[in-house]
């Protein structure tokens, strides 16, 4: 059964870690869980798997209809390619790491989409952002201040505090996904 799941959360919420764990543990009795690689106008990173492109390349992809979803955050552009539609048509469940900014658009494009919100205390948020070493001190502060304003999400179908080990949290996310697919 195909279904689209959107995973959202503030910077440092652990979205990429949880997604990776869910993929590893996804049960064999279902079609393979698909997770598209996001296109981002940012330097490559060891902590994230994404396609790094220039702003010019991103703009070209946008103008030529290369994305099914796109958004801007922290002076970077993000996009999800159309392969998601093909996977859903083929019956695969799909898990997207997206911004809360595109929830409504995603729900319109993927009827029945479920939103999973990973919530993290602000102190943990700051520690995680600092640990990954991508942002300057000013950027860390900006992200923590923004996280403070977004500690809840009314649009989410499933809210999970990501304070346990990645294994425990990913199992809870996986259990939710499997429940929705059953």
Coordinates of C-alpha atoms in Angstrom, one line a residue:
X1 CA 0.0 0.0 0.0
X2 CA 1.4 3.4 -0.9
X3 CA 1.3 6.3 1.4
X4 CA 3.3 9.5 1.8
X5 CA 4.8 10.4 5.1
X6 CA 6.3 13.8 5.8
X7 CA 8.8 14.1 8.6
X8 CA 9.3 17.6 10.0
X9 CA 11.0 19.1 13.0
X10 CA 13.3 22.0 13.9
X11 CA 17.0 22.0 13.1
X12 CA 18.7 19.4 15.3
X13 CA 15.5 17.3 15.7
X14 CA 17.3 14.3 14.3
X15 CA 15.2 13.8 11.2
X16 CA 18.0 12.4 9.1
X17 CA 19.1 10.0 11.8
X18 CA 15.6 8.7 12.4
X19 CA 14.9 8.3 8.6
X20 CA 18.1 6.3 8.2
X21 CA 17.2 4.0 11.1
X22 CA 13.6 3.6 9.8
X23 CA 14.9 2.6 6.4
X24 CA 17.2 0.0 7.9
X25 CA 14.4 -1.6 10.0
X26 CA 11.6 -1.4 7.5
X27 CA 9.8 -4.8 7.4
X28 CA 10.2 -7.0 4.4
X29 CA 6.5 -7.7 4.2
X30 CA 5.9 -4.3 2.5
X31 CA 7.1 -2.8 -0.6
X32 CA 10.4 -1.0 -0.1
X33 CA 10.2 2.3 1.8
X34 CA 11.5 5.0 -0.5
X35 CA 13.2 8.2 0.7
X36 CA 14.2 10.7 -2.0
X37 CA 17.4 12.6 -1.8
X38 CA 16.7 16.3 -1.3
X39 CA 18.3 18.9 -3.6
X40 CA 19.9 21.6 -1.5
X41 CA 21.9 24.8 -2.3
X42 CA 24.4 24.0 0.3
X43 CA 27.9 22.4 0.6
X44 CA 27.9 18.7 0.9
X45 CA 27.8 17.3 4.5
X46 CA 28.9 14.1 6.1
X47 CA 25.8 14.2 8.4
X48 CA 23.2 14.4 5.6
X49 CA 22.6 12.7 2.3
X50 CA 21.5 15.2 -0.3
X51 CA 22.3 16.5 -3.8
X52 CA 24.3 19.7 -3.5
X53 CA 23.6 22.2 -6.3
X54 CA 24.4 25.9 -7.0
X55 CA 21.6 28.4 -6.7
X56 CA 21.7 28.8 -10.5
X57 CA 21.2 25.1 -11.0
X58 CA 18.4 25.1 -8.5
X59 CA 16.7 28.0 -10.2
X60 CA 17.0 26.2 -13.6
X61 CA 15.4 23.0 -12.1
X62 CA 12.7 25.1 -10.6
X63 CA 11.9 26.9 -13.8
X64 CA 11.9 23.7 -15.8
X65 CA 9.5 21.9 -13.4
X66 CA 12.1 19.7 -11.8
X67 CA 10.5 19.7 -8.4
X68 CA 7.3 18.4 -6.9
X69 CA 8.0 20.3 -3.7
X70 CA 10.4 23.2 -3.0
X71 CA 11.0 25.7 -0.2
X72 CA 13.6 28.1 1.2
X73 CA 15.0 28.0 4.7
X74 CA 18.0 29.7 6.2
X75 CA 19.1 31.2 2.9
X76 CA 19.2 27.8 1.2
X77 CA 16.8 26.3 -1.3
X78 CA 15.4 22.8 -1.0
X79 CA 13.7 20.6 -3.5
X80 CA 12.1 17.2 -3.9
X81 CA 12.1 15.7 -7.4
X82 CA 9.1 14.1 -9.1
X83 CA 10.3 10.5 -8.6
X84 CA 8.0 10.5 -5.5
X85 CA 5.0 10.2 -7.7
X86 CA 6.4 7.2 -9.6
X87 CA 7.2 5.4 -6.3
X88 CA 3.7 6.1 -4.9
X89 CA 2.1 4.9 -8.2
X90 CA 4.1 1.7 -7.9
X91 CA 2.8 1.1 -4.4
X92 CA 5.8 2.1 -2.3
X93 CA 5.5 4.0 0.9
X94 CA 7.5 7.2 0.8
X95 CA 9.1 9.2 3.6
X96 CA 10.0 12.8 2.9
X97 CA 12.1 15.1 5.0
X98 CA 10.5 18.5 4.4
X99 CA 9.8 21.9 5.9
X100 CA 6.6 22.7 7.8
X101 CA 6.2 25.4 5.1
X102 CA 5.2 22.8 2.5
X103 CA 2.8 20.7 4.5
X104 CA -0.4 22.1 2.9
X105 CA 1.1 21.8 -0.6
X106 CA 2.3 18.2 0.1
X107 CA -1.2 17.2 1.4
X108 CA -2.7 18.5 -1.8
X109 CA -0.2 16.6 -4.0
X110 CA -0.3 13.5 -1.9
X111 CA -3.8 12.9 -0.6
X112 CA -3.8 11.0 2.7
X113 CA -0.2 12.1 3.5
X114 CA 0.7 11.8 7.2
X115 CA 2.8 14.4 9.0
X116 CA 5.3 13.2 11.7
X117 CA 6.7 15.9 13.9
X118 CA 9.9 15.3 15.8
X119 CA 10.0 17.6 18.9
X120 CA 13.2 18.2 20.9
X121 CA 13.9 20.4 23.9
X122 CA 15.7 23.6 23.1
X123 CA 18.9 22.6 25.0
X124 CA 19.1 19.4 23.0
X125 CA 18.4 21.3 19.8
X126 CA 21.4 23.7 20.4
X127 CA 23.7 20.8 21.4
X128 CA 22.9 18.9 18.2
X129 CA 23.3 21.8 15.9
X130 CA 26.6 22.7 17.4
X131 CA 27.8 19.0 17.3
X132 CA 27.2 18.7 13.5
X133 CA 29.5 21.7 13.0
X134 CA 27.9 23.2 9.9
X135 CA 26.6 26.5 11.3
X136 CA 28.4 29.5 12.7
X137 CA 27.6 30.7 16.2
X138 CA 25.2 33.3 14.8
X139 CA 23.5 30.6 12.6
X140 CA 23.1 28.3 15.7
X141 CA 21.5 31.1 17.6
X142 CA 19.1 31.9 14.7
X143 CA 18.1 28.2 14.5
X144 CA 17.5 27.9 18.2
X145 CA 15.4 31.1 18.4
X146 CA 13.3 29.8 15.5
X147 CA 13.0 26.4 17.2
X148 CA 11.7 28.2 20.3
X149 CA 8.8 29.5 18.2
X150 CA 8.0 26.1 16.7
X151 CA 8.0 23.7 19.6
X152 CA 4.5 22.4 18.5
X153 CA 2.8 21.7 15.2
X154 CA -0.9 21.7 14.9
X155 CA -0.8 20.1 11.4
X156 CA 1.0 17.0 12.6
X157 CA -0.7 13.6 12.7
X158 CA 1.9 12.1 15.0
X159 CA 4.1 14.1 17.4
X160 CA 7.1 12.4 19.0
X161 CA 9.6 13.7 21.5
X162 CA 13.0 12.7 20.1
X163 CA 14.8 12.4 23.4
X164 CA 15.3 8.7 23.5
X165 CA 18.1 6.8 21.7
X166 CA 17.8 6.9 17.9
X167 CA 16.9 3.2 18.0
X168 CA 13.9 3.8 20.3
X169 CA 12.6 6.9 18.5
X170 CA 13.0 5.3 15.1
X171 CA 11.1 2.2 16.3
X172 CA 8.2 4.5 17.4
X173 CA 8.2 6.2 14.0
X174 CA 8.4 2.8 12.2
X175 CA 5.5 1.5 14.3
X176 CA 3.4 4.5 13.4
X177 CA 4.2 4.1 9.7
X178 CA 3.4 0.4 9.7
X179 CA 0.2 1.0 11.6
X180 CA -0.8 3.6 8.9
X181 CA 0.0 1.1 6.1
X182 CA -2.0 -1.8 7.7

